[in-house]
mmCIF file of C-alpha atoms (C1' of nucleotides) in Angstrom:
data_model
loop_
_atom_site.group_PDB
_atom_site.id
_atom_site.type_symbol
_atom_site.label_atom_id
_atom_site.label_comp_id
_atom_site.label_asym_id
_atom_site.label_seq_id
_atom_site.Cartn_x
_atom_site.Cartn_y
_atom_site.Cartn_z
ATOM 1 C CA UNK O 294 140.324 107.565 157.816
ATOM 2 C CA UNK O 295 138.888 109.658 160.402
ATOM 3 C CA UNK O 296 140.452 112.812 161.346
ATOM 4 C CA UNK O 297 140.938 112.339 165.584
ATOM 5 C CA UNK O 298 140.731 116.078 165.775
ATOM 6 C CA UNK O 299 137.298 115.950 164.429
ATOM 7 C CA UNK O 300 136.181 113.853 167.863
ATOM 8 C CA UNK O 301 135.520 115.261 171.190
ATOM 9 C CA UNK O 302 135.205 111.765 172.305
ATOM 10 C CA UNK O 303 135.339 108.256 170.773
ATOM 11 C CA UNK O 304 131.375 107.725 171.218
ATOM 12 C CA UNK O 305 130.784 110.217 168.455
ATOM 13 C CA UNK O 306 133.383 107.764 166.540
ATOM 14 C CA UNK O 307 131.628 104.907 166.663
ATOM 15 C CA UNK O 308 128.247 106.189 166.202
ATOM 16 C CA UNK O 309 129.550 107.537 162.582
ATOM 17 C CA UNK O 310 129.997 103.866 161.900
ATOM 18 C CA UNK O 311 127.647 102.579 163.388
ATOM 19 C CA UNK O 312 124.804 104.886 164.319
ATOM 20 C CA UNK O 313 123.137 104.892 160.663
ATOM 21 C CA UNK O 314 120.047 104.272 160.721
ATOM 22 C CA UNK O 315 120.070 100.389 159.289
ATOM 23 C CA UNK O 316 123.269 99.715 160.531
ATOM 24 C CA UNK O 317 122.835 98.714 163.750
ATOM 25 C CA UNK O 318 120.462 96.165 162.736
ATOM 26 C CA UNK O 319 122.088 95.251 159.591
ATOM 27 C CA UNK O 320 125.031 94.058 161.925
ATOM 28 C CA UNK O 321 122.752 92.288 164.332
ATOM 29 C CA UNK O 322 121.751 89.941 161.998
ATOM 30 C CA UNK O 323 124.403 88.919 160.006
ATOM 31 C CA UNK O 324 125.884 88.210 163.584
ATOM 32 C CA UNK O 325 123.501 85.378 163.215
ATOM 33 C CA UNK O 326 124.668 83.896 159.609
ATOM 34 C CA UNK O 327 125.747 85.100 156.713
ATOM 35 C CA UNK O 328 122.680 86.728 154.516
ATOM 36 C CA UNK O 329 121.645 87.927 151.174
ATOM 37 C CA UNK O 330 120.362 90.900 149.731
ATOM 38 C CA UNK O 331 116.902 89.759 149.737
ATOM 39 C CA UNK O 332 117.467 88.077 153.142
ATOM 40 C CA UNK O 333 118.422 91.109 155.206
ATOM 41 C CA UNK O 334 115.616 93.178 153.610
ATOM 42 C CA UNK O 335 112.804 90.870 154.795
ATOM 43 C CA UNK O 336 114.452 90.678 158.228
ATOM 44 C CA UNK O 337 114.533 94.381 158.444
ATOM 45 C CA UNK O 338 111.044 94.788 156.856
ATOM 46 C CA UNK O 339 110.575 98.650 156.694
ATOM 47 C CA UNK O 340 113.690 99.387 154.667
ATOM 48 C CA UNK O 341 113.657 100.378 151.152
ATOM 49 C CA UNK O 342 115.963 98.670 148.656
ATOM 50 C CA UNK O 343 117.815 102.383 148.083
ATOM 51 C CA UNK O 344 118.797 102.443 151.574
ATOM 52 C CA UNK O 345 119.934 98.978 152.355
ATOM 53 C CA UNK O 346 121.925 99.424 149.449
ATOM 54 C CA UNK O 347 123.614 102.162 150.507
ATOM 55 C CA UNK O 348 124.015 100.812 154.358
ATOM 56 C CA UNK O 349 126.057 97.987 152.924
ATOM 57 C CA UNK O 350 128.198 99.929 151.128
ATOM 58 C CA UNK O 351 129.110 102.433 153.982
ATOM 59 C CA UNK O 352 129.334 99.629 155.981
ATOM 60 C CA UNK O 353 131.480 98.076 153.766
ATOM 61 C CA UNK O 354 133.681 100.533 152.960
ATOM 62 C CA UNK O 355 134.518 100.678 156.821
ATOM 63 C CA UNK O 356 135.410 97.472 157.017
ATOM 64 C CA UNK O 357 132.680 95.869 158.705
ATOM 65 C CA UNK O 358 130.702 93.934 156.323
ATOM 66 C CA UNK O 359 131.849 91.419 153.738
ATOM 67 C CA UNK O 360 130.432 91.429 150.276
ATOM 68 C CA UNK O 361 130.617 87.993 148.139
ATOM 69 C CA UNK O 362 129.345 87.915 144.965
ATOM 70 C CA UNK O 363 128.809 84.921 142.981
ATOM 71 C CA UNK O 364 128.980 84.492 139.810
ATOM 72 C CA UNK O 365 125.651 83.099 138.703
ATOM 73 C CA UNK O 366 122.171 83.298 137.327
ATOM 74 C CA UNK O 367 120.274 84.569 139.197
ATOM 75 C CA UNK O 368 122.995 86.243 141.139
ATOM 76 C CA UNK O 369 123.688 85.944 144.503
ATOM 77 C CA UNK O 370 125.114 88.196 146.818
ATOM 78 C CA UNK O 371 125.887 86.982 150.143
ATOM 79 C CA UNK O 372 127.056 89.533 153.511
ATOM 80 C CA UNK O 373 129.032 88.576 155.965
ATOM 81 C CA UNK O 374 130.291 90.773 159.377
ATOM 82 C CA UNK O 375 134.446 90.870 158.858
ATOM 83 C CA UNK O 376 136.361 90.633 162.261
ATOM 84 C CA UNK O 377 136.068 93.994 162.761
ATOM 85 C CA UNK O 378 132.464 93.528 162.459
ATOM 86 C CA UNK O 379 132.091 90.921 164.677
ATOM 87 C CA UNK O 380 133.841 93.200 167.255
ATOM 88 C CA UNK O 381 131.043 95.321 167.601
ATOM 89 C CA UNK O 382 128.373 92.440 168.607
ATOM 90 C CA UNK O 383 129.005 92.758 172.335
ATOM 91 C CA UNK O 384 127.494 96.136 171.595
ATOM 92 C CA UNK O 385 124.363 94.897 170.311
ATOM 93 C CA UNK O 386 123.972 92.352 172.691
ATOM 94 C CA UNK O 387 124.040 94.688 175.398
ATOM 95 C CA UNK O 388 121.249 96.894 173.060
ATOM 96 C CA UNK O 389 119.401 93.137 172.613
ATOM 97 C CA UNK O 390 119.346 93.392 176.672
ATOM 98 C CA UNK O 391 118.713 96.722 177.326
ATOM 99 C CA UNK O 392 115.434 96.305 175.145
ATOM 100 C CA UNK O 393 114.115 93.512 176.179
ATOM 101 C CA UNK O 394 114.239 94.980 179.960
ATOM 102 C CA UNK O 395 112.573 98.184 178.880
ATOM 103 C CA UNK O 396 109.941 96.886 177.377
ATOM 104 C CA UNK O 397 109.660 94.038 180.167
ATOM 105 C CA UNK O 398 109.148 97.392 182.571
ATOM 106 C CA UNK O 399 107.105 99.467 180.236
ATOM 107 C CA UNK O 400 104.634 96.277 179.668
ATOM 108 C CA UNK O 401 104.781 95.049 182.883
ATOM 109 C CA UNK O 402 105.079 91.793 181.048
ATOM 110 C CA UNK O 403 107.536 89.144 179.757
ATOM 111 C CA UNK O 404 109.038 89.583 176.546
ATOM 112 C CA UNK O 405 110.582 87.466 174.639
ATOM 113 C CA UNK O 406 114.136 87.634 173.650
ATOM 114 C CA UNK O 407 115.424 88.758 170.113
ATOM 115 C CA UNK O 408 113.390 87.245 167.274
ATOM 116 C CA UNK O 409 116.404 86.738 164.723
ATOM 117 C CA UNK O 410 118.374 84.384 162.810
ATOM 118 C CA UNK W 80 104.296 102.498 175.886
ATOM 119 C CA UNK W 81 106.386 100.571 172.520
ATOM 120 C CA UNK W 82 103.808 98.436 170.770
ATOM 121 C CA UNK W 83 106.054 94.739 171.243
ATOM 122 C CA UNK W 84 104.349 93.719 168.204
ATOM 123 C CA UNK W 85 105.950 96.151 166.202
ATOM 124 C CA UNK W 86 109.423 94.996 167.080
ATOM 125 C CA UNK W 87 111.179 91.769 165.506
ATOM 126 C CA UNK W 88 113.933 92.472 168.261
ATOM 127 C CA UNK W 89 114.526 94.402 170.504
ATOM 128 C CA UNK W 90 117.916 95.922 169.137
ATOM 129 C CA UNK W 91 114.930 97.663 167.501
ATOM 130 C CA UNK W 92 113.620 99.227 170.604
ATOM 131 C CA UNK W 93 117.202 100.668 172.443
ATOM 132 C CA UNK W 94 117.620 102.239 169.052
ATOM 133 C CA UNK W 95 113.761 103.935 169.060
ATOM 134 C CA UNK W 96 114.937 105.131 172.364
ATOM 135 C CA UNK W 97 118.822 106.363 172.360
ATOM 136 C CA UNK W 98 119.205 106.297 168.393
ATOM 137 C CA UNK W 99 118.140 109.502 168.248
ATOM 138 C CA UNK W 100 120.813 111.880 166.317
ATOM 139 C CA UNK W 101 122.156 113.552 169.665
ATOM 140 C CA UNK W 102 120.656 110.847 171.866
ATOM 141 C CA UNK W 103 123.742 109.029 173.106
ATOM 142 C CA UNK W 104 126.109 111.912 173.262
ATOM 143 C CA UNK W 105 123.761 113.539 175.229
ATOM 144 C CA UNK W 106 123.433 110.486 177.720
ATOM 145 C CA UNK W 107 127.090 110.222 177.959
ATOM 146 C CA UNK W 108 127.646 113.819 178.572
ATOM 147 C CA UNK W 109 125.350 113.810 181.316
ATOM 148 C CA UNK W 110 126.259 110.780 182.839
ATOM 149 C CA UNK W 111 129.582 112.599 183.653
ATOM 150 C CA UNK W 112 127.687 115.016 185.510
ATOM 151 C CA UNK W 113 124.248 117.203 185.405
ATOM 152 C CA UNK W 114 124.844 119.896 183.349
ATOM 153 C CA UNK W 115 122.862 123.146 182.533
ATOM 154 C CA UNK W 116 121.241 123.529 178.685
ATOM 155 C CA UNK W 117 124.100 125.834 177.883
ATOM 156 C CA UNK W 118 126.959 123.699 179.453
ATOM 157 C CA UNK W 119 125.469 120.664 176.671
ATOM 158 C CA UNK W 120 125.178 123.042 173.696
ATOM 159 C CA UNK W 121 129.192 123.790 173.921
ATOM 160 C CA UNK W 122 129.794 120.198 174.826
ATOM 161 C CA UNK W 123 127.632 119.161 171.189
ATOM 162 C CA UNK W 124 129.462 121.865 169.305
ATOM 163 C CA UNK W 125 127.189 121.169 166.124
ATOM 164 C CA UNK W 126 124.033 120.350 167.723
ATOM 165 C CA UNK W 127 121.522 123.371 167.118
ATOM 166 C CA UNK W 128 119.368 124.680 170.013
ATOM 167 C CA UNK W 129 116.097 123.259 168.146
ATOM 168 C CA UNK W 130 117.743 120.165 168.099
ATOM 169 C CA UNK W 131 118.926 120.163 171.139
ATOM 170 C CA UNK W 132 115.802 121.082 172.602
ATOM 171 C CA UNK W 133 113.945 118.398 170.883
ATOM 172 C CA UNK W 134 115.988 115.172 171.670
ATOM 173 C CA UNK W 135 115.865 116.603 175.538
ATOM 174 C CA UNK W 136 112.146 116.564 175.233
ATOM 175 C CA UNK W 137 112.169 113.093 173.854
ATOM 176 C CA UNK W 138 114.811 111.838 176.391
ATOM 177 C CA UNK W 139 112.477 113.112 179.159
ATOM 178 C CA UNK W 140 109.454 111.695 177.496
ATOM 179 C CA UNK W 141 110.865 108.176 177.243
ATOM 180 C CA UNK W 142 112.286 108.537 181.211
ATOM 181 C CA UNK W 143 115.999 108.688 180.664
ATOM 182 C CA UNK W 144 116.991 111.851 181.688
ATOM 183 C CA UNK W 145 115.513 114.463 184.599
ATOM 184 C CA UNK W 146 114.935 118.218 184.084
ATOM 185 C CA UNK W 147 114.990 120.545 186.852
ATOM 186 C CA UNK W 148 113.823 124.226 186.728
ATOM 187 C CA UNK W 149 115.076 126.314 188.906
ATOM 188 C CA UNK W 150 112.812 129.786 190.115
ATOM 189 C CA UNK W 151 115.548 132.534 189.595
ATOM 190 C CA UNK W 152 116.380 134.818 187.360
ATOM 191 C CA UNK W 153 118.408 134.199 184.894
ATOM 192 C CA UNK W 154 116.575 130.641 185.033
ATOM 193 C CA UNK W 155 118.390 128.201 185.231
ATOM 194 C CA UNK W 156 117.765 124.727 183.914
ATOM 195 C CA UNK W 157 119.766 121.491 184.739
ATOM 196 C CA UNK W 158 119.158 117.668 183.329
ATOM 197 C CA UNK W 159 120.472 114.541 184.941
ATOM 198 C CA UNK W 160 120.095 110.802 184.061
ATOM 199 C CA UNK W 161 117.143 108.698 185.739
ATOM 200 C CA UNK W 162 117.905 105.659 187.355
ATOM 201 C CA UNK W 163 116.893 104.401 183.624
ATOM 202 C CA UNK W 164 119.448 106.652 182.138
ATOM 203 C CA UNK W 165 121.813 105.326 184.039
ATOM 204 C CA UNK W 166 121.141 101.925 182.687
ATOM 205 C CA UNK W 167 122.039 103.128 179.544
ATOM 206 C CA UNK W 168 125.910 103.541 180.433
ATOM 207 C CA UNK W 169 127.095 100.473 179.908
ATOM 208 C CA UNK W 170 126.136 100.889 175.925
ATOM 209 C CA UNK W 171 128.209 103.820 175.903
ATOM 210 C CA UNK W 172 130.776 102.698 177.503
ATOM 211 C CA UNK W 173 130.988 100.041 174.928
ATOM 212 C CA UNK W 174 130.640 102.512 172.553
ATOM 213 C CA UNK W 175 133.758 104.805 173.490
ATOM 214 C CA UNK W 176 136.011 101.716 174.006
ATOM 215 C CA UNK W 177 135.151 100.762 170.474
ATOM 216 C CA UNK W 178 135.478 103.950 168.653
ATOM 217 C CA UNK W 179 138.849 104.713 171.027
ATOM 218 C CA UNK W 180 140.254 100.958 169.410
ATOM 219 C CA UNK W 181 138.959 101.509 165.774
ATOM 220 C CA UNK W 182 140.850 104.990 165.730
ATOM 221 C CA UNK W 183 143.718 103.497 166.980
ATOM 222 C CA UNK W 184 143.978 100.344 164.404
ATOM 223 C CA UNK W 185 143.172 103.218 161.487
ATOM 224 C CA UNK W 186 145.065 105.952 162.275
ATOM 225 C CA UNK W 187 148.105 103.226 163.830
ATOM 226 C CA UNK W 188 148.667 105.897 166.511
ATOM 227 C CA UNK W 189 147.803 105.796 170.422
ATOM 228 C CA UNK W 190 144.481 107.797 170.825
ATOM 229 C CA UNK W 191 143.244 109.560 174.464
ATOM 230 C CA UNK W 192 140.540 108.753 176.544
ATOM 231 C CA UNK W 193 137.183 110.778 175.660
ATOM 232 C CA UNK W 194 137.327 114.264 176.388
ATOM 233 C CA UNK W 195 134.494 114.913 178.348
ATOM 234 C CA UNK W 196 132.888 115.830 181.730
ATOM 235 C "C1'" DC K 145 118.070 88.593 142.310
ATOM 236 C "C1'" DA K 146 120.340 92.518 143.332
ATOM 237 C "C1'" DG K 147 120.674 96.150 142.381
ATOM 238 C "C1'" DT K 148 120.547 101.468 139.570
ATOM 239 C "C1'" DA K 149 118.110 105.878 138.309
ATOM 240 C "C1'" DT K 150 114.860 109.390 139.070
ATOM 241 C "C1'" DC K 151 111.974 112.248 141.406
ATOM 242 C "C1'" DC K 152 109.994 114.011 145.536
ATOM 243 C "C1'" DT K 153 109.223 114.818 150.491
ATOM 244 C "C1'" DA K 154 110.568 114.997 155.414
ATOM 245 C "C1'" DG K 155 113.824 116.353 158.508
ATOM 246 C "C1'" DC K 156 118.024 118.899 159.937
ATOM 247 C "C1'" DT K 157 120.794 123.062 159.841
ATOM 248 C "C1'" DG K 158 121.825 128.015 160.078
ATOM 249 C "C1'" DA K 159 120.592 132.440 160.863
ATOM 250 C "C1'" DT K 160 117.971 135.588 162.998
ATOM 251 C "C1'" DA K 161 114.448 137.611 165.965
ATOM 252 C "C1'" DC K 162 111.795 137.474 170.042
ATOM 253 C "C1'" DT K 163 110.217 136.194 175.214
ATOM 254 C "C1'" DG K 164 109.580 134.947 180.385
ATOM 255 C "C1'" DC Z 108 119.550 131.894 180.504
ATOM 256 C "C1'" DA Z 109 116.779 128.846 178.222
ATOM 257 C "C1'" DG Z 110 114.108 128.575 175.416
ATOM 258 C "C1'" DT Z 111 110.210 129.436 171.158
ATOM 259 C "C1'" DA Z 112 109.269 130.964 166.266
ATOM 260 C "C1'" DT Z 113 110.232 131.480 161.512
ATOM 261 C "C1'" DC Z 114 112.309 130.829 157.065
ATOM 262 C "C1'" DA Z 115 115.730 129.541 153.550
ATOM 263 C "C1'" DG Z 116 118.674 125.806 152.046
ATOM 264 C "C1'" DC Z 117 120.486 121.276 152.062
ATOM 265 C "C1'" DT Z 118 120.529 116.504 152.536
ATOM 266 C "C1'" DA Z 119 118.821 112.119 154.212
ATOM 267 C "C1'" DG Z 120 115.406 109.163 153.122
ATOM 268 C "C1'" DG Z 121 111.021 107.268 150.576
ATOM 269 C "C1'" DA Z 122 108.344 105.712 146.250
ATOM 270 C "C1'" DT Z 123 108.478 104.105 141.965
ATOM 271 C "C1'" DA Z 124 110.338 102.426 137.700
ATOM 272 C "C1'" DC Z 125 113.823 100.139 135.206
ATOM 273 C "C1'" DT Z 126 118.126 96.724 134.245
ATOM 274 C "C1'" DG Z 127 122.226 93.157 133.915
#
DNA sequence: CAGTATCCTAGCTGATACTG
DNA sequence: CAGTATCAGCTAGGATACTG
């Protein structure tokens, strides 16, 4: 859907998609396992319900998340990264990297890689 | 100075540092060449000066990008990536790949380089 | 459990004016 | 030129309450 005259240059492309403010993170994680509602908002701790919502659904709607919803009671809602999702991982891992270095120069100490999963 | 407690991951941390609004354009802008406040204000397009202003003040602040003053009238003010700017690249290289192939799968048409420099 | 709905505040934009 | 300052207006985001 986007319009390519819109775009000085692809960056500004991909941080529409993926430069929300959850959505980087969102998409770390479930590059980890599939997760559910209640799942990814513990992992991410300081976001509200209103805005994980609404993460999921842009993120859906672009094609990079999959929603499953089962049929039961309680329900359960289960995301999952589509292939184009899983295409932008590379990206985080090199942001996983980049991070850990910083703060390993910043600290002056070890740090331990990503606590996820 | 980034607290590692406060981070689960350290996606977490690249994103407190480049996941700024105008953050990564700016980086990839300048890592083209160093460019004068001006020259990055027609590059942004939509950025306002404030803006603009502030994200170079964080950028500086967190040691990713140089600014030099120069004594003449008109001044004359250029910023440059650090040697930890610089590290930075490789993200946004990613990054324009990525948004270069989405557009291209979406729109089913061949898509240029970034226009930039 | 996985969300809506509502209200309210913080932050960004746009325009304009001013300064070293 | 490269900012700073101010103010109106909008929208992203937060807090809280409620629901299938």
């Amino acid at each position: 859907m986007p319009d390519i005259e819109n775009y000085r240059c692809t960056v500004a492309v991909t941080l529409d998609v993926i430069g929300g403010k959850w959505k980087s993170l969102i998409l770390w994680h479930l590059s980890f396992k599939t997760l559910r509602f209640s799942q990814l908002q513990r992992r991410l701790a300081k976001v509200t319900q209103k805005m994980l919502t609404q993460q999921l659904r842009e993120l859906e709607a672009d094609g990079l998340v999959h929603r499953e919803v089962y049929a039961e009671v309680p329900p359960r809602v289960e995301y999952s990264l589509t292939e184009l999702g899983q295409s932008v991982v590379p990206i985080l891992e090199l942001m996983c990297q980049w991070g850990k270095e910083y703060l390993e120069v910043s600290s002056g100490e070890e740090v331990p890689s990503c606590q996820v999963g």
